[in-house]
Every structure is written in structure tokens, then in C-alpha cells.
């Protein structure tokens, strides 16, 4: 890792999906979703984005057009014959937990990430939540990234532990939610879990805690960000992905990977996640402006401000 | 409420107990406990404290001597014939939830708080978690407090709702944990719950979230404090009470009830709670120094620090 302090692009690899979601405030069917989509759109507020993924030939053209309208390079999105990846989920009283109703992998089942030549020099790489074996394939294809990051989920912790540990050895930043960190390490103490994940490789471990905000651990440092106090969460889907996208986008956009910049990246992540949950699917991010992003960032500063004793 | 900016005392009314506690890290029997004890000791690091409560004639003299050694005025502690209030509880994997094993009210069953004349001019009043009808009796006995605060629990929300609502009308600060606020208002949204509690009377609503920190709501303002990242929590008992004690003590010690001061008070509360859970019963607070309090307060500032974008 080195700090270059000039704007770079972010390469994002992950799922592109059609989501059917039900929350206490409504529902949508076959709406734009997927970790790579949420994180790419969030990152695009800060830096150029290149996305790698796969969709079926049923994938609405308007969704790809929307990504392009955000300046996202979609040359890495393969369109294959067959149906797009679909996920159905619902949220009840506790919006921190999604109940999966169905998962239809479809064309995503045989996804092999091929990083286009023009993407391989990319300095910032985000491996969204996919099979850690595929994440390793991506790491093998990029040339000399400044900063790499991965996300994961309980399924891979249980079923692909060795590959995941290999990924953790090789990335600079690991995103995890609190339950995943506890599960990976096998301890009730989140602090202990985060510190032990760090010992597995990543310089920075960022624990996402939903409505309780996020905590970043690096060498002897703990940085805590609250969540933005929303009266209503319309749809929590993609909050973690938007967080990671905002985080990576901010770092790529500034080219600065100092600790001070990482702290700001956590707040940019929190900002994007907080806007994302205000609407179903990508609805809110579609209308979001750069000015609103700055305003909420400032609101975060005001929320945690206090003077010396 | 007015800001006088000179040191005042805190009057604290609540339970004084002998606790038997089991956590994954050990256990204690008949150890010093009770909301009034935890909050008084925490407050005593910042301001003079006067405590009102009741103990049985079996209450170890050394415990009262310890309170006196902290400069706490115990003339309001009645010693009655009979056994002291005893509580037994255990914590398992999830340290946020205590499992009550037994509650023996004993002399506490007939507790009627009588505020000694010399205490009635007290400017800062903390009604620890007791029957809201008793909290009202205390409010009727104090003369012209600068700032009053109450704590409560699920039992009173269910069984003494009207009295509790009356208390909330009359206090300046309401402390609640997140589950209690949601229960009182009947909503899953913590932000909505906190804002509606505010409409019931208190200018400040402080939501305690255990390992997730605390959030303070006042007119249009939300201030978020993280919890201190402890690798191990030895005993969570009294964390909320220590929080409230540190909060009230700080305000009384400075006499400043401005919003800026309230923010600092939340951090002082978080500081005291974080130390308290490092040992069983009052063990850690017994050895705690003012210097350590300042150090952790500074650590909280460092934990949330980030620059403009």
C-alpha cells in the first residue's frame, strides 16, 4: 500500500441481481440489486468505477443504462444466455436481519470473473461478497493494486473457510458484519474478534453493525462511526454494499490511504449506507446528489462532536 | 433549568443491594450493588453526592464506609431491621441481557424515600430505577432543582405506566435502554421512539445501547457516543447506572447544563460505564483514579475523530 494522493478508479467484482424484497413499508419485485451494483453506484459518487459481473439476457437494459449514467464502466459485465441471478428476501420488525425467501443463481452459478485487460492496472479493488475462490482469482488477475478489500458472508465462513482465510491474508481491508466476525473467530467479544481477524492479514478490519454504525480497527486504533438516525428505514438491502462502495470510492477518489483518510472513508461509507436504506432497491441513490452526500457527511461530524472535558 | 456554572451536588435515590452475579468470567456472592450505589460512586468522581436508600441491618459496614471514602453523603441511607435487598443474576454469551435468578426485596419492599431537609435544595437530582410512584415522591420533596433525571425499566413500563408518564412529564432527562424506549412507545424504530419519549416531557432522552454505546436526543439534535472497545467485559451489572452517575456527576460538577456540556456528560457516562464493566460489582470503580477517567475521556475523543471531507 502506498499513498499517491491522486484520483484512481475502483474495480468492483460481485453480484448483479434482480431482487424481490418485502419490508414493513412495502415491496418490490425484480428490482435492480446485487452487491456489485450497490457498491458501484455508491462508489461512483467519489471516483470512476469499473464493474465486473454477469447478467442473463433477461436483464433490463435500463438497469445497465443507469449504471452507465453514473459513469460506471460496464465493459466487464458479461451478458449470458439464461436468466439473471434473483434473490427474494423479507425483513420484519428487526430490520437488521434479512430472511431469504429464495435464491436463484441462474447465470451467476457459473460466474468466473475475467478482469478485462484495461482494468488490470486498477489501483483500488473491491471484492464484493462472492465465493472466496473467485475473489482469489480476481486478486491473481490484478497487477499492483494500492488497496484491496473484501466482503464476505456466513455461508462462505461455514463452507469455504480455507479459501476465505487465503483471501484475508491477501487483502488490505476486510469488511464484515458483527455476527460474521464473531462467527469467523468463535468468540462473543466483537473487539477480540475484530483484532483476531486483523492478525489473519488485513491491515484494516471494518465491522458493519447496521443501525449501530460501524467500527474500524487497525494497529492499536479503533475508530467508531454511528449510524445516521433515520426515523424510518424503508429497505435495508444493500446497506453493507453501499457502505463498502462509499468507503472504497472515497479512497480511490482521493488516492489517499492514510489513517486519516480511512477514517473519512468510514464516514463516506456510513453516509452512502444511510441514504441507500431510505428507499427500495437503488431508488434513493438514483436521485442522490453530491451536495446531499456532503451535507450528511457534515451531519455525521456534528453528531459525534464534543469538546475536551 | 438554568446554567449556573458552579459546582453543585447530586442527589441520588435508588436501590442499595447485595448482588450475586455469574458471568462467563466468574461469579460473586452478596457483593455490593444497586442502582444508587453504582450511580453514586460514578458521580462521586465529578461532584459531591448525597444518596437516599435503605439497607437491612445485615448490610456490611465496610460497604457504607467505602461510599463515605468516596465523599458520598450517606445520611440519607436508612438502616432498617431485616435483610438487605438482594438480587441474583447471570449473563451468558450475550452480555447485553441479564437473566434474573432471584429478587429478594426484603427491606426495600417498604422503601419510602424521605429526603433529608439538608438535601432538599440539591440542584441535580437523579431518580435511579425504582417504582415511578416513589420517583414522584422524591420530585415532590426537592425544592428547585436545576436538572432532574430518571431511569426506569421494563417492569414499570408494563405495570406502572401512568406513574411513569407523570415522571417523564416532570424530569429534564430520561435515561432508557433501547429495548425500553421501543417498548414504551411500541415501535421498532429507536429514533422514532426516542423522539416520542421527548414529546412526553424530557428535554433530553438518553438511550443506552450497551456495547453499542449511547445516543442522546434533544430538540432536533442527535449526539452519538460509541462504547469503549473492551476486549473483555467481566460483569455488565451496573453499567447503565454508572453511565447515569457519570453523566449527572459531570453536569453537577460543572454546573453547566448547556448542550455542549450535555454532550460531554454523555461521554463521562460512557467512560464510567466502560470502567465499571471491567470488574465484578464495584471492584474496578474502587481502584479507579481521576487520571484514568481523563485518559479514557480523551480516548473517546480519539475514537470518533475525523476531519472534513
PDB file of C-alpha atoms in Angstrom, chain B residues 5 26 50 61 66 85 158 163 197 203 215 223 234 244 267 286 294:
ATOM      1  CA  UNK B   5     -21.576  27.187  36.059  1.00  0.00           C
ATOM      2  CA  UNK B  26     -16.566 -15.737  37.165  1.00  0.00           C
ATOM      3  CA  UNK B  50     -25.871  12.602  48.533  1.00  0.00           C
ATOM      4  CA  UNK B  61     -20.463  -1.770  57.384  1.00  0.00           C
ATOM      5  CA  UNK B  66     -16.497   2.668  51.055  1.00  0.00           C
ATOM      6  CA  UNK B  85     -32.310  -6.119  49.163  1.00  0.00           C
ATOM      7  CA  UNK B 158     -45.680  -2.601  31.910  1.00  0.00           C
ATOM      8  CA  UNK B 163     -46.960   6.998  37.108  1.00  0.00           C
ATOM      9  CA  UNK B 197     -40.316   9.973  24.552  1.00  0.00           C
ATOM     10  CA  UNK B 203     -35.785  17.821  27.147  1.00  0.00           C
ATOM     11  CA  UNK B 215     -27.397   8.206  21.835  1.00  0.00           C
ATOM     12  CA  UNK B 223     -25.482  13.021  19.669  1.00  0.00           C
ATOM     13  CA  UNK B 234     -16.153  -9.002  33.185  1.00  0.00           C
ATOM     14  CA  UNK B 244     -26.170   7.872  34.574  1.00  0.00           C
ATOM     15  CA  UNK B 267     -19.006  10.817  27.313  1.00  0.00           C
ATOM     16  CA  UNK B 286     -12.871   1.195  43.767  1.00  0.00           C
ATOM     17  CA  UNK B 294      -9.472  11.802  31.955  1.00  0.00           C
TER      18      UNK B 294
END
